[in-house]
Coordinates of C-alpha atoms in Angstrom, one line a residue:
Chain A
M114 CA -11.1 54.2 -49.9
K115 CA -11.7 50.6 -49.5
N116 CA -9.4 48.8 -51.8
Y117 CA -10.9 45.4 -52.3
E118 CA -13.0 42.6 -50.3
F119 CA -14.1 39.0 -50.7
L120 CA -17.0 37.7 -52.3
E121 CA -19.4 35.6 -51.2
H122 CA -19.3 32.8 -54.1
T123 CA -20.7 29.4 -53.5
A124 CA -18.4 27.0 -55.2
D125 CA -16.2 29.4 -55.8
F126 CA -13.8 32.1 -54.2
G127 CA -14.8 35.8 -55.7
I128 CA -13.2 39.4 -54.9
R129 CA -14.6 42.8 -55.8
V130 CA -11.5 45.4 -56.9
W131 CA -12.1 49.2 -56.9
G132 CA -9.5 52.0 -58.3
K133 CA -8.7 55.4 -58.9
T134 CA -6.9 54.4 -61.8
Q135 CA -6.3 51.3 -64.0
T136 CA -2.7 50.9 -62.0
E137 CA -4.4 51.1 -58.7
L138 CA -7.4 48.6 -59.8
F139 CA -5.2 46.3 -61.3
T140 CA -2.0 46.8 -58.2
N141 CA -5.5 46.1 -55.8
A142 CA -6.3 42.7 -57.8
A143 CA -3.3 41.2 -57.2
T144 CA -2.7 42.4 -53.2
G145 CA -6.0 40.3 -53.0
M146 CA -5.9 37.3 -55.4
F147 CA -2.7 36.6 -53.0
E148 CA -4.1 37.6 -49.5
Y149 CA -6.5 34.8 -50.6
I150 CA -3.1 32.8 -51.1
T151 CA -1.5 33.5 -48.1
D152 CA -0.6 36.2 -45.6
I153 CA 1.3 39.1 -48.3
S154 CA 2.9 40.4 -44.8
K155 CA 5.0 37.9 -44.5
V156 CA 5.9 37.9 -47.6
K157 CA 9.8 39.3 -48.2
P158 CA 10.4 41.2 -51.4
T159 CA 13.7 39.2 -51.6
K160 CA 13.5 38.2 -55.8
T161 CA 12.2 41.0 -58.3
I162 CA 10.8 39.7 -61.4
A163 CA 9.8 42.0 -64.8
M164 CA 7.4 41.2 -66.7
E165 CA 5.9 42.0 -70.0
L166 CA 1.8 41.3 -70.9
E167 CA -0.5 41.6 -74.1
S168 CA -4.0 41.1 -74.1
D169 CA -6.5 42.1 -76.5
D170 CA -8.9 44.1 -74.5
R171 CA -8.9 45.8 -70.9
N172 CA -10.6 43.1 -69.1
G173 CA -8.6 40.4 -71.1
L174 CA -5.5 41.8 -69.8
L175 CA -6.3 41.8 -66.1
K176 CA -7.1 38.3 -66.7
D177 CA -4.6 37.6 -68.7
W178 CA -2.0 39.4 -66.0
L179 CA -3.6 37.9 -62.8
S180 CA -2.9 34.3 -64.3
E181 CA 0.7 35.3 -65.1
L182 CA 1.5 36.2 -61.6
L183 CA -0.5 33.0 -61.0
Y184 CA 2.0 30.6 -62.9
Y185 CA 4.5 32.4 -61.4
C186 CA 3.3 31.3 -57.8
N187 CA 1.5 27.7 -58.7
V188 CA 4.4 26.6 -60.7
K189 CA 7.8 28.8 -60.1
N190 CA 6.8 28.6 -56.3
M191 CA 6.4 32.3 -56.5
L192 CA 5.2 34.9 -53.7
F193 CA 4.5 38.3 -54.7
C194 CA 4.2 41.6 -51.8
E195 CA 5.1 44.3 -54.0
F196 CA 3.4 45.2 -57.8
K197 CA 5.0 47.9 -59.5
I198 CA 3.3 48.8 -62.3
D199 CA 5.7 51.1 -65.1
A200 CA 3.3 51.1 -68.0
I201 CA -0.4 50.2 -68.8
D202 CA -3.0 50.8 -71.1
D203 CA -6.2 48.8 -72.1
K204 CA -4.2 46.1 -74.1
R205 CA -0.5 46.0 -72.1
I206 CA 1.4 45.8 -69.0
E207 CA 4.6 46.1 -67.5
C208 CA 5.5 45.8 -64.5
E209 CA 7.9 44.9 -61.6
L210 CA 7.7 42.4 -58.9
K211 CA 8.7 41.7 -56.0
G212 CA 8.5 38.3 -53.4
E213 CA 10.0 35.1 -52.6
R214 CA 10.4 31.6 -54.3
I215 CA 9.3 29.5 -51.6
D216 CA 9.5 25.7 -50.1
K217 CA 6.5 24.3 -50.5
S218 CA 7.1 21.0 -48.6
T219 CA 7.4 23.8 -46.1
Y220 CA 5.7 26.7 -46.3
K221 CA 2.0 25.9 -45.6
L222 CA -0.4 28.3 -48.3
N223 CA -3.9 29.3 -46.8
H224 CA -5.3 28.7 -50.2
E225 CA -4.9 26.9 -53.3
V226 CA -6.4 29.1 -56.6
K227 CA -6.5 27.0 -59.6
A228 CA -7.3 29.8 -62.4
V229 CA -8.6 33.2 -62.8
T230 CA -11.9 33.1 -64.5
F231 CA -13.8 35.6 -67.0
H232 CA -16.8 34.8 -65.3
N233 CA -18.5 38.4 -64.3
L234 CA -15.6 39.9 -65.2
N235 CA -16.2 43.4 -66.0
I236 CA -14.3 46.6 -65.4
E237 CA -16.9 49.5 -65.1
E238 CA -16.5 52.8 -64.1
K239 CA -18.7 53.6 -61.3
E240 CA -19.1 57.1 -58.9
G241 CA -15.5 57.9 -60.2
L242 CA -13.7 54.8 -59.9
L243 CA -13.0 51.8 -61.2
T244 CA -14.1 48.2 -60.3
T245 CA -14.9 44.6 -61.1
E246 CA -15.8 41.1 -59.5
I247 CA -13.0 38.5 -59.8
I248 CA -14.4 35.4 -59.8
F249 CA -11.5 32.3 -59.1
D250 CA -11.3 28.6 -59.3
V251 CA -10.1 27.5 -55.8
Chain B
M265 CA -31.2 35.0 -56.6
Y266 CA -33.0 33.7 -59.6
S267 CA -36.3 35.5 -60.5
G268 CA -36.9 34.5 -63.9
P269 CA -39.9 31.9 -65.0
L270 CA -40.1 28.5 -63.3
E271 CA -42.7 25.8 -63.8
K272 CA -43.4 22.6 -62.5
I273 CA -43.3 19.5 -64.9
D274 CA -43.8 16.7 -61.7
D275 CA -42.6 16.3 -58.5
Y276 CA -38.5 15.8 -59.6
R277 CA -38.2 18.7 -62.1
W278 CA -38.8 21.9 -63.2
R279 CA -38.3 24.0 -66.2
I280 CA -36.9 27.2 -67.6
P281 CA -38.8 27.4 -71.0
K282 CA -37.0 28.2 -74.1
N283 CA -38.5 32.0 -74.5
S284 CA -37.8 32.9 -71.6
Q285 CA -34.3 34.1 -72.4
V286 CA -32.9 35.4 -76.2
G287 CA -31.2 32.9 -77.9
M288 CA -32.3 29.7 -75.8
R289 CA -32.2 27.1 -78.2
V290 CA -33.7 24.3 -75.9
D291 CA -35.6 24.8 -72.0
G292 CA -34.1 24.2 -69.3
V293 CA -34.7 21.0 -67.4
I294 CA -33.5 20.8 -63.6
Y295 CA -34.1 17.7 -61.4
A296 CA -35.1 19.0 -58.0
S297 CA -37.4 18.2 -55.0
D298 CA -39.7 21.6 -53.6
K299 CA -37.3 21.7 -51.4
L300 CA -34.6 21.9 -52.6
I301 CA -35.6 24.0 -55.8
Q302 CA -35.6 26.9 -53.2
Q303 CA -32.2 26.7 -52.6
I304 CA -31.1 26.9 -55.8
K305 CA -33.4 29.7 -56.3
S306 CA -30.5 31.7 -53.3
D307 CA -28.0 32.3 -56.3
N308 CA -27.4 32.4 -60.2
A309 CA -27.8 28.8 -60.7
L310 CA -30.4 29.1 -62.7
Q311 CA -29.7 32.3 -65.1
Q312 CA -26.4 29.8 -65.6
V313 CA -29.0 27.0 -66.9
A314 CA -30.5 28.8 -69.4
N315 CA -27.2 31.2 -70.7
V316 CA -26.2 26.9 -71.0
A317 CA -29.4 26.8 -73.6
T318 CA -27.8 28.8 -75.9
L319 CA -24.6 27.0 -77.0
P320 CA -24.5 26.2 -80.6
G321 CA -26.0 22.7 -81.7
I322 CA -27.7 21.8 -78.2
V323 CA -30.5 18.7 -78.4
K324 CA -32.8 18.3 -76.1
Y325 CA -32.2 20.4 -72.7
S326 CA -29.7 22.0 -70.8
L327 CA -30.2 19.8 -67.4
A328 CA -29.3 20.5 -64.4
M329 CA -29.0 18.3 -61.6
P330 CA -30.2 18.3 -58.0
D331 CA -27.1 19.6 -56.8
I332 CA -26.5 22.2 -59.3
H333 CA -24.7 25.5 -57.6
W334 CA -23.3 28.7 -59.3
G335 CA -20.2 28.6 -61.1
Y336 CA -18.3 30.0 -63.7
G337 CA -19.8 29.7 -67.0
M338 CA -22.1 26.6 -66.9
A339 CA -23.0 25.9 -63.5
I340 CA -21.9 22.9 -61.5
G341 CA -23.9 20.2 -62.1
G342 CA -25.1 20.9 -65.4
V343 CA -25.3 18.4 -68.2
A344 CA -25.7 20.0 -71.8
A345 CA -25.7 17.5 -75.1
T346 CA -24.4 19.0 -78.5
D347 CA -25.2 17.8 -82.3
I348 CA -21.6 16.7 -84.0
E349 CA -23.3 16.9 -86.7
R350 CA -25.1 20.0 -87.0
D351 CA -21.8 22.3 -85.9
G352 CA -22.9 21.8 -82.0
V353 CA -20.2 23.0 -79.3
I354 CA -17.8 21.8 -77.5
A355 CA -16.9 24.4 -74.0
P356 CA -13.9 23.9 -71.9
G357 CA -16.1 26.2 -69.8
G358 CA -19.4 23.0 -69.8
I359 CA -16.4 20.9 -68.5
G360 CA -14.3 22.5 -65.7
F361 CA -11.0 23.4 -64.6
D362 CA -9.9 20.0 -62.8
I363 CA -10.6 18.1 -66.2
N364 CA -12.3 14.4 -65.2
C365 CA -12.1 15.1 -61.0
G366 CA -13.8 12.4 -60.3
L367 CA -14.6 9.4 -57.7
R368 CA -13.1 6.1 -56.9
L369 CA -14.5 3.8 -54.4
V370 CA -12.2 0.4 -53.4
K371 CA -13.5 -2.5 -51.1
T372 CA -11.8 -3.9 -47.9
N373 CA -13.1 -7.6 -46.6
L374 CA -12.6 -5.5 -43.2
F375 CA -15.5 -5.1 -41.3
E376 CA -16.4 -1.7 -38.7
K377 CA -14.9 -3.6 -35.3
D378 CA -11.9 -4.1 -37.4
I379 CA -10.8 -1.1 -37.6
E380 CA -12.7 0.3 -34.5
K381 CA -9.3 0.8 -32.6
K382 CA -7.2 2.0 -35.2
K383 CA -9.3 5.0 -36.7
K384 CA -6.5 7.0 -35.6
D385 CA -3.7 5.3 -37.2
I386 CA -5.6 5.0 -39.9
T387 CA -5.7 8.7 -40.3
Y388 CA -2.6 9.4 -39.9
A389 CA -1.2 7.0 -42.1
L390 CA -3.1 8.7 -44.6
Y391 CA -2.3 11.9 -43.8
N392 CA 1.7 10.6 -43.9
N393 CA 1.6 8.4 -46.9
I394 CA -0.4 11.0 -49.3
P395 CA 1.3 13.7 -50.9
A396 CA -2.1 16.7 -50.4
G397 CA -2.6 20.2 -49.6
V398 CA -2.1 23.1 -51.8
G399 CA 0.2 22.3 -54.7
S400 CA 1.2 19.1 -52.9
E401 CA 4.0 17.2 -55.4
G402 CA 4.5 13.7 -54.8
K403 CA 7.2 10.5 -54.6
I404 CA 6.4 9.6 -58.2
K405 CA 8.3 12.3 -60.6
V406 CA 7.9 11.9 -64.5
S407 CA 10.4 13.0 -67.1
D408 CA 8.3 14.8 -70.0
K409 CA 8.8 12.0 -72.1
E410 CA 7.2 9.4 -69.2
Q411 CA 4.5 12.5 -68.8
R412 CA 3.6 11.5 -72.4
Q413 CA 3.3 8.2 -72.0
I414 CA 0.5 9.0 -69.3
L415 CA -1.0 11.6 -71.1
L416 CA -2.1 8.8 -73.9
K417 CA -1.9 5.4 -71.4
G418 CA -3.7 7.1 -68.5
A419 CA -4.3 4.7 -65.5
K420 CA -2.7 2.0 -67.9
W421 CA 0.7 3.8 -67.5
A422 CA 0.5 2.8 -63.5
L423 CA 0.1 -0.8 -65.0
S424 CA 3.2 -1.0 -66.8
K425 CA 4.9 0.4 -63.8
G426 CA 3.2 -1.9 -61.0
Y427 CA 1.0 0.6 -59.3
A428 CA -2.4 -0.8 -61.0
T429 CA -3.7 -4.4 -62.2
Q430 CA -5.5 -5.7 -65.3
S431 CA -8.6 -5.4 -63.2
D432 CA -8.6 -1.9 -61.6
I433 CA -8.3 -0.9 -65.7
E434 CA -11.5 -3.0 -66.0
H435 CA -13.4 -1.5 -63.6
T436 CA -12.5 2.1 -64.2
E437 CA -14.8 4.3 -66.5
E438 CA -13.5 3.9 -70.0
Q439 CA -10.4 1.7 -68.7
G440 CA -8.8 4.3 -67.4
A441 CA -7.9 6.2 -70.6
M442 CA -9.8 7.9 -73.4
E443 CA -8.9 7.7 -77.0
G444 CA -7.4 10.2 -79.2
A445 CA -5.6 12.3 -76.5
D446 CA -3.5 14.3 -77.9
P447 CA -0.3 15.3 -76.3
D448 CA 1.2 17.8 -78.9
A449 CA -2.2 19.9 -77.8
V450 CA -0.4 20.5 -74.8
S451 CA 1.0 23.5 -73.4
D452 CA 4.8 23.5 -72.1
R453 CA 3.0 25.1 -69.3
A454 CA 0.7 22.7 -68.1
Y455 CA 3.5 20.0 -68.6
E456 CA 5.1 22.2 -66.0
R457 CA 2.5 22.7 -63.9
G458 CA 1.2 18.5 -64.0
R459 CA 5.1 16.8 -64.0
A460 CA 5.5 16.2 -60.3
Q461 CA 1.9 15.9 -59.2
S462 CA 0.7 12.7 -60.1
G463 CA -0.1 10.5 -57.1
T464 CA -0.8 13.5 -55.6
L465 CA -4.4 14.4 -53.7
G466 CA -4.8 18.2 -54.3
S467 CA -6.5 21.0 -51.9
G468 CA -10.3 22.1 -51.0
N469 CA -12.9 19.7 -51.7
H470 CA -10.6 16.7 -51.9
F471 CA -10.1 13.5 -50.0
V472 CA -9.6 10.0 -49.1
E473 CA -12.0 8.4 -47.1
V474 CA -12.2 5.0 -45.4
Q475 CA -16.3 4.5 -44.5
A476 CA -18.6 1.2 -43.6
V477 CA -21.3 0.4 -45.2
T478 CA -24.6 1.2 -43.4
D479 CA -27.5 0.5 -45.5
I480 CA -28.3 -1.7 -48.5
Y481 CA -30.8 -0.9 -50.6
D482 CA -30.7 -3.3 -53.0
K483 CA -29.5 -6.4 -51.7
E484 CA -29.1 -7.9 -55.7
A485 CA -26.8 -5.2 -56.2
A486 CA -24.9 -5.7 -53.4
N487 CA -24.3 -8.6 -53.9
I488 CA -22.6 -8.3 -57.0
F489 CA -20.7 -5.1 -55.6
G490 CA -20.1 -7.7 -52.8
L491 CA -20.7 -5.5 -50.2
E492 CA -22.5 -6.4 -47.0
K493 CA -23.7 -4.2 -44.0
S494 CA -20.2 -2.6 -41.9
Q495 CA -17.9 -3.7 -44.6
I496 CA -15.3 -1.1 -44.9
T497 CA -14.8 1.3 -48.1
I498 CA -12.2 3.3 -49.6
M499 CA -13.3 6.3 -51.7
I500 CA -10.9 9.0 -53.0
H501 CA -11.6 12.2 -54.7
S502 CA -9.1 13.8 -56.6
G503 CA -8.7 14.8 -60.7
S504 CA -6.2 16.0 -63.1
R505 CA -4.5 18.7 -60.1
G506 CA -3.0 21.9 -61.7
F507 CA -2.5 19.8 -65.4
G508 CA -6.3 20.2 -66.2
Y509 CA -6.3 23.7 -64.9
Q510 CA -3.8 25.0 -67.7
I511 CA -5.3 23.0 -70.2
C512 CA -8.8 24.6 -69.1
D513 CA -7.7 28.4 -68.8
E514 CA -5.4 28.3 -72.1
Y515 CA -8.3 26.5 -74.2
S516 CA -10.6 29.4 -72.4
R517 CA -8.9 31.9 -73.6
S518 CA -8.4 30.7 -77.0
M519 CA -11.5 30.1 -77.6
V520 CA -12.8 33.4 -76.8
K521 CA -10.8 34.7 -79.8
T522 CA -12.1 32.5 -82.4
L523 CA -16.2 33.2 -81.7
S524 CA -16.6 35.0 -84.3
K525 CA -14.0 33.0 -86.7
Y526 CA -17.2 30.7 -86.6
G527 CA -19.8 33.1 -86.0
I528 CA -20.9 32.3 -82.0
S529 CA -21.7 35.3 -80.1
V530 CA -22.2 34.2 -75.5
P531 CA -24.1 35.0 -73.0
D532 CA -21.2 34.7 -71.1
R533 CA -17.3 34.5 -72.3
Q534 CA -16.5 32.0 -70.0
L535 CA -18.9 29.9 -71.6
A536 CA -16.4 30.2 -75.1
C537 CA -17.0 27.2 -77.4
A538 CA -15.9 26.3 -80.9
P539 CA -17.8 23.6 -83.2
V540 CA -17.0 20.1 -81.5
T541 CA -15.6 18.9 -85.3
S542 CA -13.4 22.3 -85.9
E543 CA -9.9 22.6 -85.8
D544 CA -10.0 24.3 -82.7
G545 CA -12.7 22.0 -81.1
Q546 CA -10.3 18.7 -82.2
R547 CA -7.4 20.6 -80.4
Y548 CA -9.0 21.2 -76.8
L549 CA -11.0 17.5 -77.1
G550 CA -7.3 16.2 -77.7
A551 CA -6.1 18.1 -74.7
M552 CA -8.5 17.5 -72.4
K553 CA -7.9 13.7 -73.0
C554 CA -4.6 14.3 -71.9
A555 CA -6.5 15.2 -68.8
A556 CA -9.1 13.2 -68.2
N557 CA -6.2 10.6 -68.4
Y558 CA -3.4 12.1 -66.3
A559 CA -6.4 11.8 -63.6
W560 CA -7.1 8.4 -64.4
N561 CA -3.8 7.7 -63.6
N562 CA -3.5 10.3 -60.4
R563 CA -6.4 8.3 -58.5
Q564 CA -5.1 5.1 -60.4
C565 CA -1.2 5.8 -58.2
L566 CA -3.4 7.6 -55.1
M567 CA -4.9 4.0 -54.8
Y568 CA -1.4 2.0 -54.9
L569 CA -0.9 4.4 -52.2
V570 CA -3.6 3.9 -49.7
R571 CA -3.3 0.0 -50.6
L572 CA 0.8 0.1 -49.3
T573 CA -0.6 2.0 -45.8
F574 CA -2.9 0.1 -45.4
E575 CA -1.0 -3.0 -46.4
K576 CA 1.7 -1.3 -43.4
L577 CA -0.7 -1.1 -40.9
F578 CA -2.5 -4.3 -40.8
S579 CA 0.6 -6.3 -41.8
Q580 CA -1.1 -8.1 -44.8
S581 CA -0.9 -7.9 -48.2
W582 CA -3.9 -5.5 -49.9
Q583 CA -4.7 -8.6 -51.8
N584 CA -5.5 -10.6 -48.5
L585 CA -6.9 -7.2 -47.5
G586 CA -9.8 -8.0 -50.3
M587 CA -9.0 -4.1 -51.5
S588 CA -10.1 -4.5 -54.6
L589 CA -11.8 -1.6 -56.9
I590 CA -15.1 -1.6 -57.3
Y591 CA -15.2 1.4 -60.0
D592 CA -14.0 4.8 -61.0
V593 CA -15.8 7.5 -62.5
A594 CA -15.4 11.0 -64.2
H595 CA -17.5 13.8 -63.2
N596 CA -16.1 16.8 -65.2
I597 CA -15.7 15.8 -69.0
A598 CA -16.9 16.1 -72.0
K599 CA -17.6 12.2 -74.2
I600 CA -18.8 12.0 -77.8
E601 CA -21.9 9.3 -76.8
K602 CA -24.3 8.2 -79.5
H603 CA -27.7 8.7 -78.0
N604 CA -31.6 9.1 -79.0
V605 CA -32.9 12.3 -79.6
D606 CA -36.8 12.7 -80.9
G607 CA -36.8 8.8 -82.2
K608 CA -33.1 9.0 -84.0
E609 CA -29.6 8.2 -83.1
I610 CA -27.0 10.9 -82.9
T611 CA -23.9 11.4 -82.2
V612 CA -23.7 14.1 -79.7
C613 CA -20.7 15.5 -77.3
V614 CA -22.1 15.3 -73.9
H615 CA -20.8 17.8 -71.0
R616 CA -20.8 17.1 -67.7
K617 CA -19.5 19.8 -65.5
G618 CA -20.2 18.0 -61.4
A619 CA -22.7 15.5 -62.8
T620 CA -22.1 11.6 -63.4
R621 CA -22.4 8.8 -66.4
A622 CA -24.8 6.7 -65.0
F623 CA -25.3 4.4 -67.9
G624 CA -27.8 1.8 -68.1
P625 CA -28.1 -2.0 -68.2
G626 CA -26.9 -3.4 -70.7
S627 CA -24.6 -0.9 -71.8
R628 CA -21.8 -2.0 -74.0
D629 CA -19.6 0.6 -72.0
I630 CA -19.7 -0.7 -68.5
P631 CA -18.0 -3.8 -67.2
D632 CA -19.3 -7.3 -68.0
V633 CA -20.1 -8.1 -64.5
Y634 CA -22.2 -4.9 -64.2
K635 CA -24.0 -5.0 -67.2
K636 CA -27.2 -6.1 -65.6
M637 CA -28.1 -4.0 -63.4
G638 CA -25.8 -1.2 -64.6
Q639 CA -23.2 1.3 -64.4
P640 CA -21.8 2.1 -60.8
I641 CA -22.4 5.6 -59.7
I642 CA -20.0 6.9 -56.9
I643 CA -21.6 10.1 -55.0
P644 CA -19.6 11.3 -52.0
G645 CA -21.0 13.5 -49.3
D646 CA -19.9 15.6 -46.4
M647 CA -17.2 14.5 -44.1
G648 CA -20.3 14.2 -41.7
R649 CA -22.8 12.4 -43.7
S650 CA -23.0 10.0 -45.8
S651 CA -21.9 8.7 -49.3
Y652 CA -23.9 6.3 -52.4
L653 CA -23.4 4.3 -54.1
L654 CA -26.0 4.0 -56.9
V655 CA -26.4 2.3 -60.2
G656 CA -26.9 4.0 -63.7
T657 CA -30.8 2.8 -65.2
Q658 CA -32.8 3.0 -69.0
K659 CA -34.7 5.9 -67.9
A660 CA -31.1 8.4 -67.5
M661 CA -30.5 7.0 -71.1
D662 CA -33.9 8.2 -72.1
E663 CA -34.1 11.5 -69.8
T664 CA -30.8 12.7 -69.7
F665 CA -28.0 11.4 -71.4
G666 CA -27.1 8.8 -68.9
S667 CA -26.4 11.7 -66.3
T668 CA -26.9 12.0 -62.9
C669 CA -25.7 14.4 -60.2
H670 CA -22.5 14.1 -58.9
G671 CA -22.2 15.2 -55.0
A672 CA -24.3 17.1 -52.1
G673 CA -23.1 20.4 -53.5
R674 CA -22.4 22.9 -51.8
C675 CA -24.7 25.4 -50.0
L676 CA -22.6 28.1 -48.5
S677 CA -19.8 30.1 -49.9
R678 CA -16.2 29.0 -48.7
T679 CA -15.8 32.7 -46.9
A680 CA -19.5 32.1 -45.2
A681 CA -18.6 28.3 -43.7
I682 CA -15.0 29.7 -42.2
A683 CA -17.5 32.8 -40.6
K684 CA -20.0 30.3 -39.3
C685 CA -18.2 27.4 -38.6
N686 CA -16.4 26.4 -35.1
V687 CA -13.8 24.1 -36.2
N688 CA -12.5 23.0 -32.9
Q689 CA -16.7 22.5 -31.9
L690 CA -16.8 20.8 -35.3
K691 CA -13.7 18.4 -34.4
K692 CA -15.4 17.1 -31.3
E693 CA -19.1 16.7 -33.1
L694 CA -17.4 14.5 -35.5
E695 CA -15.0 12.7 -32.8
E696 CA -18.8 12.0 -30.8
K697 CA -20.1 10.3 -33.9
G698 CA -16.8 8.1 -34.0
I699 CA -15.0 10.1 -37.3
V700 CA -11.6 11.4 -37.0
V701 CA -10.6 14.1 -39.7
M702 CA -7.1 15.4 -41.0
A703 CA -6.2 18.2 -43.2
A704 CA -3.5 19.1 -44.6
G705 CA -4.8 23.0 -45.4
K706 CA -5.4 25.5 -42.4
G707 CA -9.0 26.0 -43.1
T708 CA -10.3 23.1 -45.2
I709 CA -12.0 21.6 -42.0
A710 CA -14.2 24.9 -41.7
E711 CA -14.9 25.4 -45.6
E712 CA -15.4 22.2 -46.0
A713 CA -17.5 21.8 -43.1
P714 CA -21.2 19.7 -43.5
M715 CA -23.2 22.8 -42.8
A716 CA -21.7 24.1 -46.4
Y717 CA -23.5 21.4 -48.2
K718 CA -26.7 20.3 -49.2
D719 CA -27.9 17.5 -47.4
V720 CA -26.4 13.9 -49.8
D721 CA -29.6 12.0 -49.1
K722 CA -31.9 14.7 -50.5
V723 CA -29.7 14.9 -53.5
V724 CA -29.9 11.7 -53.5
D725 CA -33.5 11.3 -53.3
V726 CA -34.1 13.5 -56.1
V727 CA -32.5 11.2 -58.6
H728 CA -33.8 7.4 -57.2
N729 CA -37.2 8.8 -57.0
A730 CA -37.1 10.6 -60.6
G731 CA -36.1 7.5 -62.0
I732 CA -32.6 8.4 -63.8
S733 CA -30.8 6.4 -61.0
K734 CA -30.8 3.7 -58.2
R735 CA -30.0 3.3 -54.4
V736 CA -27.7 0.4 -54.0
C737 CA -25.7 1.6 -50.6
R738 CA -25.0 3.9 -48.0
M739 CA -22.1 4.3 -46.3
K740 CA -21.0 6.6 -43.0
P741 CA -16.8 8.4 -42.7
L742 CA -15.3 7.0 -40.2
C743 CA -11.7 8.3 -41.2
V744 CA -11.2 11.3 -43.7
L745 CA -8.1 13.1 -45.5
K746 CA -8.6 16.0 -46.5
G747 CA -6.7 18.3 -49.3

């Protein structure tokens, strides 16, 4: 099964992501986003961060969670390679993230993701799989 | 792909009638030639023009410039004005993540022959002196207290530090700072993201480019600018960096939550908005102005670094090199302006997302030296083709709330550009044309390849022939530093 694919979007960048469960969908979305930013196979899982987050609905939760990961990446210089979701429902996520802190002056990233947008973000069930598009501002 | 109704008004304008979609309050009007409209129809940009026409308080038209392309919420290349006295809204998605992304054009008294043998040195020196690339951090690090001053004073902060002159400030839109910035409307996270990024270029399509004037279309205006054929100019493209992205992100999120409070429904969450005069609208406006001021200071600091680089390379002061600022314009911003609508002057909130202000002759908001000919407009092309200097017109005031295009506009996605572009061959082709390119990011050269952009000449033809701006001169790239 495909986990995610990069999408054509003229100005920005997007992914289509799939998952059998919400946990899978969220994990695949985060993996797709970090694969665009860097080669995550080279990221070492040396630091662990626990995170809890709430939002208004399932779409909002996905956007807010990815935005939170992006905040850690852009401000705290964290790259993540493992996403372990301990508990999740439509409005709340509890997870443990593994990755490493990088020195931006020497570590070259492939792309900058400025933000996660709501544009076309709508989690649907299709043929037994959850799926959505996510468009990033890059 | 857009398949909805589209009517031709004249050679350069198209209409999406307001009865073509439920909720549209005004027509959509698109400035494009027969050829460009075909390209524009190939993605979802026109649907977004129709979506914007549903915004509460929108007056006249939901406008689109010839460089329009699919964005999120509002298309890039869109202009929308809302009547603030009739609950007109402000939408962070109608301004964009990179608040006050914009351009400045610097002239020099050098000519193409003076730098012919130095192009590589200039490009390397710019690469070394200007922090660029993903999350680049600068040499100008400031405390939170100092940062607040930047948000309030914009480019005037640089003036107080010796990074700017009074003349630079006078030649910047809004004189480098919008009144009414509210640093208390800015989150700790935005402060955190902005702290180390003053005087940095950023990534992707942001650039510093050394150019030569190739064509003069309006001699009188070119004389006023002090520009002639083969003269060297420098163009800087950057914005508010992580600071602005964070503000847009937070307010588009919070405005989704307050939509029901104001009884507003939007066809796309990324168009979340609030009445301009409401508490939520005012808070966003105050925060947006902080980001706008941050960006003006940023471009000023970048110009300062460019001046230092040239001083070193040419062993002369920048004053001796004649490096004065022609103008600095924003192309992702909202402004409260007075415009004539149906014969009556009203106060509107003009959203320009990937669109440039184009005030006509006599406007009180442009520097005295330019009053007679209209506001300077800076239009970048791609790294292989031209850029333009235009001026605003009365027709723009009458038709487009004093607005015009902002660049070539992409026609290929970044992924498609990477798939299609052979970087080594492109570099060779550029070299044959006499263009030296360096980029901080790995994929940048392919993503920003000329083939990924529409032909800027065609875009400028439309705004010139439609009369919403006037060509003054064209420049070609010589040295390009990309983020």
